[in-house]
Protein backbone atom coordinates (compact mmCIF):
# COMPACT_ATOMS: atom_id res chain seq x y z
CA UNK A 1 0.00 0.00 0.00
CA UNK A 2 2.87 2.37 0.85
CA UNK A 3 4.45 1.76 -2.55
CA UNK A 4 1.10 2.58 -4.17
CA UNK A 5 0.97 5.91 -2.31
CA UNK A 6 4.40 6.79 -3.65
CA UNK A 7 3.69 5.52 -7.16
CA UNK A 8 0.58 7.65 -7.50
CA UNK A 9 2.46 10.69 -6.24
CA UNK A 10 5.15 10.13 -8.84
CA UNK A 11 2.83 9.99 -11.86
CA UNK A 12 2.83 13.79 -12.18
CA UNK A 13 5.93 15.04 -10.38
CA UNK A 14 9.56 14.03 -10.98
CA UNK A 15 12.38 13.07 -8.59
CA UNK A 16 13.87 16.19 -7.07
CA UNK A 17 10.42 17.72 -6.59
CA UNK A 18 9.28 18.64 -3.10
CA UNK A 19 6.96 16.15 -1.40
CA UNK A 20 5.16 16.74 1.89
CA UNK A 21 4.08 13.67 3.85
CA UNK A 22 1.49 14.39 6.56
CA UNK A 23 0.07 12.00 9.14
CA UNK A 24 1.26 9.75 11.92
CA UNK A 25 2.50 6.26 12.67
CA UNK A 26 4.75 3.79 10.83
CA UNK A 27 2.79 3.95 7.56
CA UNK A 28 3.44 7.69 7.34
CA UNK A 29 7.14 7.31 8.22
CA UNK A 30 7.58 4.51 5.68
CA UNK A 31 5.88 6.59 2.98
CA UNK A 32 8.29 9.44 3.74
CA UNK A 33 11.28 7.13 3.53
CA UNK A 34 10.19 5.67 0.20
CA UNK A 35 9.60 9.12 -1.24
CA UNK A 36 13.10 10.21 -0.17
CA UNK A 37 14.72 6.99 -1.44
CA UNK A 38 13.12 7.61 -4.83
CA UNK A 39 14.73 11.03 -5.03
CA UNK A 40 12.03 13.39 -3.84
CA UNK A 41 12.97 16.20 -1.49
CA UNK A 42 10.75 15.05 1.35
CA UNK A 43 9.39 16.72 4.46
CA UNK A 44 7.57 14.51 6.95
CA UNK A 45 5.10 16.47 9.09
CA UNK A 46 4.19 14.32 12.08
CA UNK A 47 3.59 14.49 15.87
CA UNK A 48 6.68 15.11 18.04
CA UNK A 49 6.90 11.45 19.07
CA UNK A 50 7.15 10.35 15.45
CA UNK A 51 9.81 13.01 14.83
CA UNK A 52 11.90 11.39 17.56
CA UNK A 53 11.30 7.83 16.38
CA UNK A 54 11.44 8.55 12.65
CA UNK A 55 15.18 8.74 11.97
CA UNK A 56 15.81 5.47 13.81
CA UNK A 57 12.98 3.70 11.99
CA UNK A 58 13.90 4.79 8.47
CA UNK A 59 17.70 4.50 8.69
CA UNK A 60 20.22 2.37 10.51
CA UNK A 61 21.44 4.16 13.61
CA UNK A 62 19.19 7.12 12.91
CA UNK A 63 21.70 8.71 10.52
CA UNK A 64 19.82 9.98 7.47
CA UNK A 65 23.07 10.75 5.65
CA UNK A 66 22.36 12.04 2.16
CA UNK A 67 18.72 10.93 2.23
CA UNK A 68 16.65 14.01 1.27
CA UNK A 69 14.32 13.65 4.25
CA UNK A 70 13.44 16.16 6.97
CA UNK A 71 11.19 15.55 9.96
CA UNK A 72 9.03 18.45 11.11
CA UNK A 73 6.81 18.46 14.23
CA UNK A 74 3.18 19.38 13.69
CA UNK A 75 2.66 20.29 17.35
CA UNK A 76 4.60 20.99 20.54
CA UNK A 77 7.19 23.63 21.47
CA UNK A 78 9.35 22.91 18.41
CA UNK A 79 6.49 23.32 15.94
CA UNK A 80 6.55 26.40 13.72
CA UNK A 81 3.38 27.61 12.04
CA UNK A 82 5.45 29.60 9.54
CA UNK A 83 7.56 26.56 8.63
CA UNK A 84 4.47 24.36 8.21
CA UNK A 85 2.78 26.93 5.98
CA UNK A 86 5.95 27.30 3.90
CA UNK A 87 6.25 23.54 3.48
CA UNK A 88 2.60 23.33 2.43
CA UNK A 89 2.94 26.20 -0.06
CA UNK A 90 6.07 24.81 -1.74
CA UNK A 91 5.15 21.12 -1.90
CA UNK A 92 4.51 19.74 -5.39
CA UNK A 93 3.37 16.37 -4.08
CA UNK A 94 1.31 15.61 -0.98
CA UNK A 95 0.87 12.25 0.77
CA UNK A 96 -1.68 11.96 3.58
CA UNK A 97 -1.49 8.78 5.67
CA UNK A 98 -2.50 7.83 9.22
CA UNK A 99 -2.04 4.41 10.79
CA UNK A 100 -5.03 4.49 13.10
CA UNK A 101 -8.68 5.07 12.18
CA UNK A 102 -8.36 8.83 12.20
CA UNK A 103 -9.43 10.63 9.04
CA UNK A 104 -8.22 14.08 8.02
CA UNK A 105 -10.87 16.70 8.68
CA UNK A 106 -11.78 19.69 6.54
CA UNK A 107 -9.65 22.27 8.47
CA UNK A 108 -6.52 20.13 8.06
CA UNK A 109 -7.17 19.49 4.37
CA UNK A 110 -7.70 23.21 3.76
CA UNK A 111 -4.21 23.87 5.14
CA UNK A 112 -2.54 21.68 2.52
CA UNK A 113 -4.90 21.80 -0.47
CA UNK A 114 -4.71 25.47 -1.39
CA UNK A 115 -5.26 26.77 -4.94
CA UNK A 116 -2.36 29.21 -4.53
CA UNK A 117 0.22 26.53 -3.65
CA UNK A 118 2.67 24.69 -5.92
CA UNK A 119 0.78 21.42 -5.43
CA UNK A 120 0.29 19.16 -8.45
CA UNK A 121 -0.52 15.75 -7.01
CA UNK A 122 -2.24 14.35 -3.89
CA UNK A 123 -2.33 10.74 -2.67
CA UNK A 124 -4.41 9.99 0.41
CA UNK A 125 -4.75 6.78 2.40
CA UNK A 126 -8.33 5.80 3.19
CA UNK A 127 -10.01 2.49 4.09
CA UNK A 128 -12.30 -0.03 2.46
CA UNK A 129 -15.76 1.52 2.74
CA UNK A 130 -18.30 -1.21 2.12
CA UNK A 131 -20.31 0.16 5.06
CA UNK A 132 -21.49 -3.30 6.10
CA UNK A 133 -18.73 -4.17 8.53
CA UNK A 134 -16.18 -6.91 8.11
CA UNK A 135 -18.08 -9.67 9.86
CA UNK A 136 -17.95 -11.29 13.29
CA UNK A 137 -14.31 -12.36 13.28
CA UNK A 138 -12.92 -8.93 12.38
CA UNK A 139 -15.07 -7.24 15.01
CA UNK A 140 -14.19 -9.82 17.66
CA UNK A 141 -10.47 -9.60 16.88
CA UNK A 142 -10.58 -5.81 17.11
CA UNK A 143 -12.31 -5.95 20.49
CA UNK A 144 -10.34 -8.80 22.05
CA UNK A 145 -6.89 -8.78 20.49
CA UNK A 146 -5.90 -5.99 18.11
CA UNK A 147 -7.49 -2.55 18.11
CA UNK A 148 -5.83 -1.80 14.76
CA UNK A 149 -7.94 -4.37 12.88
CA UNK A 150 -10.17 -2.57 10.39
CA UNK A 151 -13.78 -3.57 11.11
CA UNK A 152 -15.58 -0.88 9.04
CA UNK A 153 -17.80 0.48 11.78
CA UNK A 154 -20.38 3.01 10.61
CA UNK A 155 -18.84 6.04 12.30
CA UNK A 156 -15.36 5.40 10.87
CA UNK A 157 -16.77 4.73 7.39
CA UNK A 158 -18.69 8.02 7.49
CA UNK A 159 -15.51 9.90 8.49
CA UNK A 160 -13.51 8.42 5.62
CA UNK A 161 -16.28 9.09 3.11
CA UNK A 162 -16.38 12.73 4.22
CA UNK A 163 -12.61 12.98 3.91
CA UNK A 164 -12.58 11.49 0.41
CA UNK A 165 -15.32 13.87 -0.71
CA UNK A 166 -13.39 16.88 0.61
CA UNK A 167 -10.16 15.73 -1.04
CA UNK A 168 -11.97 15.40 -4.36
CA UNK A 169 -13.69 18.77 -4.02
CA UNK A 170 -10.61 20.72 -2.90
CA UNK A 171 -8.32 19.05 -5.42
CA UNK A 172 -10.73 19.92 -8.21
CA UNK A 173 -10.91 23.52 -7.07
CA UNK A 174 -7.11 23.74 -6.90
CA UNK A 175 -6.57 22.00 -10.26
CA UNK A 176 -4.67 19.19 -8.54
CA UNK A 177 -4.65 15.53 -9.59
CA UNK A 178 -5.63 13.21 -6.75
CA UNK A 179 -5.81 9.55 -5.83
CA UNK A 180 -7.45 7.76 -2.90
CA UNK A 181 -5.85 4.45 -1.87
CA UNK A 182 -8.08 2.31 0.31
CA UNK A 183 -6.37 -0.02 2.76
CA UNK A 184 -7.84 -2.77 4.91
CA UNK A 185 -6.92 -5.71 7.11
CA UNK A 186 -5.06 -8.61 5.52
CA UNK A 187 -6.86 -11.87 6.26
CA UNK A 188 -4.75 -15.00 6.54
CA UNK A 189 -1.29 -13.41 6.37
CA UNK A 190 1.27 -13.48 3.60
CA UNK A 191 2.52 -16.57 1.77
CA UNK A 192 6.14 -16.18 2.89
CA UNK A 193 7.41 -16.56 -0.65
CA UNK A 194 8.42 -14.26 -3.46
CA UNK A 195 5.49 -15.14 -5.67
CA UNK A 196 7.89 -16.28 -8.36
CA UNK A 197 7.27 -20.00 -8.87
CA UNK A 198 6.37 -20.29 -5.19
CA UNK A 199 9.96 -20.27 -3.94
CA UNK A 200 10.51 -18.92 -0.43
CA UNK A 201 13.21 -16.34 0.26
CA UNK A 202 16.43 -18.16 1.05
CA UNK A 203 17.43 -15.62 3.71
CA UNK A 204 14.05 -15.41 5.41
CA UNK A 205 11.25 -12.91 4.85
CA UNK A 206 11.95 -9.73 2.88
CA UNK A 207 12.58 -6.42 4.64
CA UNK A 208 9.39 -4.44 5.46
CA UNK A 209 9.92 -2.05 2.56
CA UNK A 210 10.94 -4.70 0.01
CA UNK A 211 8.50 -4.46 -2.93
CA UNK A 212 8.49 -8.24 -3.19
mmCIF file of C-alpha atoms in Angstrom:
data_model
loop_
_atom_site.group_PDB
_atom_site.id
_atom_site.type_symbol
_atom_site.label_atom_id
_atom_site.label_comp_id
_atom_site.label_asym_id
_atom_site.label_seq_id
_atom_site.Cartn_x
_atom_site.Cartn_y
_atom_site.Cartn_z
ATOM 1 C CA UNK A 1 0.000 0.000 0.000
ATOM 2 C CA UNK A 2 2.870 2.371 0.853
ATOM 3 C CA UNK A 3 4.449 1.759 -2.551
ATOM 4 C CA UNK A 4 1.104 2.582 -4.173
ATOM 5 C CA UNK A 5 0.966 5.905 -2.314
ATOM 6 C CA UNK A 6 4.405 6.795 -3.651
ATOM 7 C CA UNK A 7 3.689 5.522 -7.162
ATOM 8 C CA UNK A 8 0.575 7.647 -7.500
ATOM 9 C CA UNK A 9 2.461 10.690 -6.242
ATOM 10 C CA UNK A 10 5.152 10.135 -8.838
ATOM 11 C CA UNK A 11 2.832 9.989 -11.861
ATOM 12 C CA UNK A 12 2.826 13.791 -12.176
ATOM 13 C CA UNK A 13 5.935 15.036 -10.384
ATOM 14 C CA UNK A 14 9.560 14.035 -10.978
ATOM 15 C CA UNK A 15 12.380 13.069 -8.591
ATOM 16 C CA UNK A 16 13.865 16.186 -7.066
ATOM 17 C CA UNK A 17 10.421 17.717 -6.586
ATOM 18 C CA UNK A 18 9.282 18.636 -3.103
ATOM 19 C CA UNK A 19 6.962 16.155 -1.399
ATOM 20 C CA UNK A 20 5.164 16.743 1.887
ATOM 21 C CA UNK A 21 4.078 13.671 3.854
ATOM 22 C CA UNK A 22 1.492 14.389 6.563
ATOM 23 C CA UNK A 23 0.071 12.004 9.142
ATOM 24 C CA UNK A 24 1.265 9.750 11.923
ATOM 25 C CA UNK A 25 2.504 6.265 12.672
ATOM 26 C CA UNK A 26 4.755 3.794 10.827
ATOM 27 C CA UNK A 27 2.791 3.947 7.557
ATOM 28 C CA UNK A 28 3.441 7.688 7.340
ATOM 29 C CA UNK A 29 7.139 7.310 8.223
ATOM 30 C CA UNK A 30 7.585 4.513 5.680
ATOM 31 C CA UNK A 31 5.885 6.591 2.982
ATOM 32 C CA UNK A 32 8.287 9.444 3.739
ATOM 33 C CA UNK A 33 11.281 7.130 3.526
ATOM 34 C CA UNK A 34 10.193 5.667 0.197
ATOM 35 C CA UNK A 35 9.604 9.125 -1.237
ATOM 36 C CA UNK A 36 13.102 10.205 -0.173
ATOM 37 C CA UNK A 37 14.717 6.988 -1.438
ATOM 38 C CA UNK A 38 13.124 7.613 -4.829
ATOM 39 C CA UNK A 39 14.735 11.027 -5.026
ATOM 40 C CA UNK A 40 12.032 13.392 -3.839
ATOM 41 C CA UNK A 41 12.970 16.200 -1.491
ATOM 42 C CA UNK A 42 10.749 15.050 1.354
ATOM 43 C CA UNK A 43 9.390 16.724 4.462
ATOM 44 C CA UNK A 44 7.565 14.510 6.952
ATOM 45 C CA UNK A 45 5.104 16.472 9.086
ATOM 46 C CA UNK A 46 4.189 14.324 12.079
ATOM 47 C CA UNK A 47 3.592 14.485 15.866
ATOM 48 C CA UNK A 48 6.684 15.109 18.042
ATOM 49 C CA UNK A 49 6.895 11.453 19.074
ATOM 50 C CA UNK A 50 7.153 10.354 15.455
ATOM 51 C CA UNK A 51 9.814 13.015 14.834
ATOM 52 C CA UNK A 52 11.903 11.390 17.563
ATOM 53 C CA UNK A 53 11.298 7.835 16.376
ATOM 54 C CA UNK A 54 11.435 8.554 12.648
ATOM 55 C CA UNK A 55 15.181 8.736 11.970
ATOM 56 C CA UNK A 56 15.815 5.467 13.805
ATOM 57 C CA UNK A 57 12.984 3.705 11.991
ATOM 58 C CA UNK A 58 13.896 4.791 8.474
ATOM 59 C CA UNK A 59 17.705 4.505 8.685
ATOM 60 C CA UNK A 60 20.220 2.371 10.508
ATOM 61 C CA UNK A 61 21.443 4.156 13.609
ATOM 62 C CA UNK A 62 19.186 7.125 12.910
ATOM 63 C CA UNK A 63 21.695 8.709 10.520
ATOM 64 C CA UNK A 64 19.815 9.980 7.467
ATOM 65 C CA UNK A 65 23.066 10.749 5.652
ATOM 66 C CA UNK A 66 22.358 12.041 2.159
ATOM 67 C CA UNK A 67 18.720 10.935 2.228
ATOM 68 C CA UNK A 68 16.651 14.007 1.270
ATOM 69 C CA UNK A 69 14.322 13.653 4.252
ATOM 70 C CA UNK A 70 13.441 16.160 6.972
ATOM 71 C CA UNK A 71 11.194 15.547 9.957
ATOM 72 C CA UNK A 72 9.033 18.448 11.108
ATOM 73 C CA UNK A 73 6.812 18.458 14.231
ATOM 74 C CA UNK A 74 3.183 19.385 13.690
ATOM 75 C CA UNK A 75 2.664 20.294 17.354
ATOM 76 C CA UNK A 76 4.598 20.994 20.541
ATOM 77 C CA UNK A 77 7.193 23.631 21.468
ATOM 78 C CA UNK A 78 9.346 22.907 18.408
ATOM 79 C CA UNK A 79 6.488 23.321 15.941
ATOM 80 C CA UNK A 80 6.550 26.399 13.720
ATOM 81 C CA UNK A 81 3.375 27.609 12.042
ATOM 82 C CA UNK A 82 5.448 29.598 9.545
ATOM 83 C CA UNK A 83 7.559 26.556 8.630
ATOM 84 C CA UNK A 84 4.470 24.361 8.210
ATOM 85 C CA UNK A 85 2.776 26.933 5.981
ATOM 86 C CA UNK A 86 5.948 27.305 3.905
ATOM 87 C CA UNK A 87 6.250 23.536 3.482
ATOM 88 C CA UNK A 88 2.602 23.329 2.425
ATOM 89 C CA UNK A 89 2.943 26.195 -0.059
ATOM 90 C CA UNK A 90 6.069 24.812 -1.738
ATOM 91 C CA UNK A 91 5.149 21.119 -1.904
ATOM 92 C CA UNK A 92 4.506 19.744 -5.392
ATOM 93 C CA UNK A 93 3.371 16.367 -4.078
ATOM 94 C CA UNK A 94 1.306 15.610 -0.976
ATOM 95 C CA UNK A 95 0.874 12.252 0.770
ATOM 96 C CA UNK A 96 -1.685 11.958 3.585
ATOM 97 C CA UNK A 97 -1.494 8.781 5.670
ATOM 98 C CA UNK A 98 -2.496 7.833 9.222
ATOM 99 C CA UNK A 99 -2.042 4.406 10.794
ATOM 100 C CA UNK A 100 -5.032 4.488 13.103
ATOM 101 C CA UNK A 101 -8.680 5.067 12.185
ATOM 102 C CA UNK A 102 -8.362 8.833 12.200
ATOM 103 C CA UNK A 103 -9.434 10.632 9.045
ATOM 104 C CA UNK A 104 -8.225 14.081 8.017
ATOM 105 C CA UNK A 105 -10.871 16.704 8.685
ATOM 106 C CA UNK A 106 -11.778 19.688 6.539
ATOM 107 C CA UNK A 107 -9.651 22.269 8.470
ATOM 108 C CA UNK A 108 -6.519 20.128 8.057
ATOM 109 C CA UNK A 109 -7.175 19.489 4.371
ATOM 110 C CA UNK A 110 -7.704 23.208 3.764
ATOM 111 C CA UNK A 111 -4.211 23.870 5.136
ATOM 112 C CA UNK A 112 -2.543 21.682 2.524
ATOM 113 C CA UNK A 113 -4.903 21.802 -0.468
ATOM 114 C CA UNK A 114 -4.714 25.466 -1.386
ATOM 115 C CA UNK A 115 -5.258 26.773 -4.942
ATOM 116 C CA UNK A 116 -2.357 29.206 -4.528
ATOM 117 C CA UNK A 117 0.223 26.534 -3.654
ATOM 118 C CA UNK A 118 2.673 24.686 -5.923
ATOM 119 C CA UNK A 119 0.785 21.424 -5.434
ATOM 120 C CA UNK A 120 0.292 19.161 -8.450
ATOM 121 C CA UNK A 121 -0.515 15.750 -7.011
ATOM 122 C CA UNK A 122 -2.242 14.348 -3.893
ATOM 123 C CA UNK A 123 -2.326 10.740 -2.674
ATOM 124 C CA UNK A 124 -4.414 9.993 0.409
ATOM 125 C CA UNK A 125 -4.752 6.783 2.399
ATOM 126 C CA UNK A 126 -8.328 5.798 3.194
ATOM 127 C CA UNK A 127 -10.012 2.493 4.093
ATOM 128 C CA UNK A 128 -12.299 -0.030 2.462
ATOM 129 C CA UNK A 129 -15.756 1.524 2.741
ATOM 130 C CA UNK A 130 -18.296 -1.206 2.119
ATOM 131 C CA UNK A 131 -20.309 0.159 5.058
ATOM 132 C CA UNK A 132 -21.491 -3.295 6.097
ATOM 133 C CA UNK A 133 -18.731 -4.169 8.532
ATOM 134 C CA UNK A 134 -16.176 -6.907 8.112
ATOM 135 C CA UNK A 135 -18.082 -9.675 9.862
ATOM 136 C CA UNK A 136 -17.953 -11.294 13.285
ATOM 137 C CA UNK A 137 -14.308 -12.359 13.276
ATOM 138 C CA UNK A 138 -12.920 -8.934 12.375
ATOM 139 C CA UNK A 139 -15.071 -7.245 15.014
ATOM 140 C CA UNK A 140 -14.192 -9.823 17.658
ATOM 141 C CA UNK A 141 -10.469 -9.597 16.880
ATOM 142 C CA UNK A 142 -10.579 -5.812 17.110
ATOM 143 C CA UNK A 143 -12.307 -5.953 20.494
ATOM 144 C CA UNK A 144 -10.338 -8.795 22.050
ATOM 145 C CA UNK A 145 -6.895 -8.779 20.488
ATOM 146 C CA UNK A 146 -5.902 -5.994 18.113
ATOM 147 C CA UNK A 147 -7.490 -2.553 18.109
ATOM 148 C CA UNK A 148 -5.830 -1.795 14.759
ATOM 149 C CA UNK A 149 -7.939 -4.365 12.882
ATOM 150 C CA UNK A 150 -10.168 -2.569 10.388
ATOM 151 C CA UNK A 151 -13.780 -3.571 11.105
ATOM 152 C CA UNK A 152 -15.581 -0.881 9.039
ATOM 153 C CA UNK A 153 -17.799 0.482 11.785
ATOM 154 C CA UNK A 154 -20.380 3.006 10.614
ATOM 155 C CA UNK A 155 -18.836 6.043 12.301
ATOM 156 C CA UNK A 156 -15.360 5.402 10.868
ATOM 157 C CA UNK A 157 -16.771 4.727 7.392
ATOM 158 C CA UNK A 158 -18.688 8.017 7.494
ATOM 159 C CA UNK A 159 -15.514 9.903 8.487
ATOM 160 C CA UNK A 160 -13.508 8.416 5.621
ATOM 161 C CA UNK A 161 -16.280 9.086 3.110
ATOM 162 C CA UNK A 162 -16.382 12.729 4.216
ATOM 163 C CA UNK A 163 -12.608 12.978 3.907
ATOM 164 C CA UNK A 164 -12.584 11.487 0.410
ATOM 165 C CA UNK A 165 -15.323 13.875 -0.709
ATOM 166 C CA UNK A 166 -13.391 16.884 0.608
ATOM 167 C CA UNK A 167 -10.156 15.734 -1.038
ATOM 168 C CA UNK A 168 -11.973 15.397 -4.365
ATOM 169 C CA UNK A 169 -13.685 18.771 -4.020
ATOM 170 C CA UNK A 170 -10.613 20.717 -2.896
ATOM 171 C CA UNK A 171 -8.317 19.045 -5.420
ATOM 172 C CA UNK A 172 -10.725 19.915 -8.210
ATOM 173 C CA UNK A 173 -10.911 23.521 -7.068
ATOM 174 C CA UNK A 174 -7.113 23.737 -6.903
ATOM 175 C CA UNK A 175 -6.570 22.002 -10.257
ATOM 176 C CA UNK A 176 -4.666 19.192 -8.543
ATOM 177 C CA UNK A 177 -4.654 15.532 -9.590
ATOM 178 C CA UNK A 178 -5.627 13.214 -6.753
ATOM 179 C CA UNK A 179 -5.806 9.551 -5.828
ATOM 180 C CA UNK A 180 -7.450 7.760 -2.900
ATOM 181 C CA UNK A 181 -5.848 4.455 -1.875
ATOM 182 C CA UNK A 182 -8.084 2.312 0.315
ATOM 183 C CA UNK A 183 -6.373 -0.021 2.765
ATOM 184 C CA UNK A 184 -7.837 -2.769 4.915
ATOM 185 C CA UNK A 185 -6.921 -5.710 7.115
ATOM 186 C CA UNK A 186 -5.059 -8.609 5.522
ATOM 187 C CA UNK A 187 -6.859 -11.865 6.260
ATOM 188 C CA UNK A 188 -4.746 -14.995 6.545
ATOM 189 C CA UNK A 189 -1.294 -13.408 6.371
ATOM 190 C CA UNK A 190 1.273 -13.476 3.598
ATOM 191 C CA UNK A 191 2.518 -16.567 1.767
ATOM 192 C CA UNK A 192 6.136 -16.181 2.888
ATOM 193 C CA UNK A 193 7.410 -16.565 -0.655
ATOM 194 C CA UNK A 194 8.416 -14.263 -3.462
ATOM 195 C CA UNK A 195 5.486 -15.138 -5.667
ATOM 196 C CA UNK A 196 7.893 -16.281 -8.360
ATOM 197 C CA UNK A 197 7.275 -19.997 -8.867
ATOM 198 C CA UNK A 198 6.368 -20.294 -5.189
ATOM 199 C CA UNK A 199 9.956 -20.266 -3.940
ATOM 200 C CA UNK A 200 10.513 -18.921 -0.433
ATOM 201 C CA UNK A 201 13.208 -16.340 0.262
ATOM 202 C CA UNK A 202 16.432 -18.164 1.052
ATOM 203 C CA UNK A 203 17.435 -15.622 3.709
ATOM 204 C CA UNK A 204 14.045 -15.412 5.407
ATOM 205 C CA UNK A 205 11.248 -12.912 4.845
ATOM 206 C CA UNK A 206 11.955 -9.728 2.883
ATOM 207 C CA UNK A 207 12.584 -6.424 4.643
ATOM 208 C CA UNK A 208 9.394 -4.441 5.463
ATOM 209 C CA UNK A 209 9.917 -2.055 2.565
ATOM 210 C CA UNK A 210 10.945 -4.699 0.012
ATOM 211 C CA UNK A 211 8.503 -4.458 -2.925
ATOM 212 C CA UNK A 212 8.488 -8.239 -3.193
#
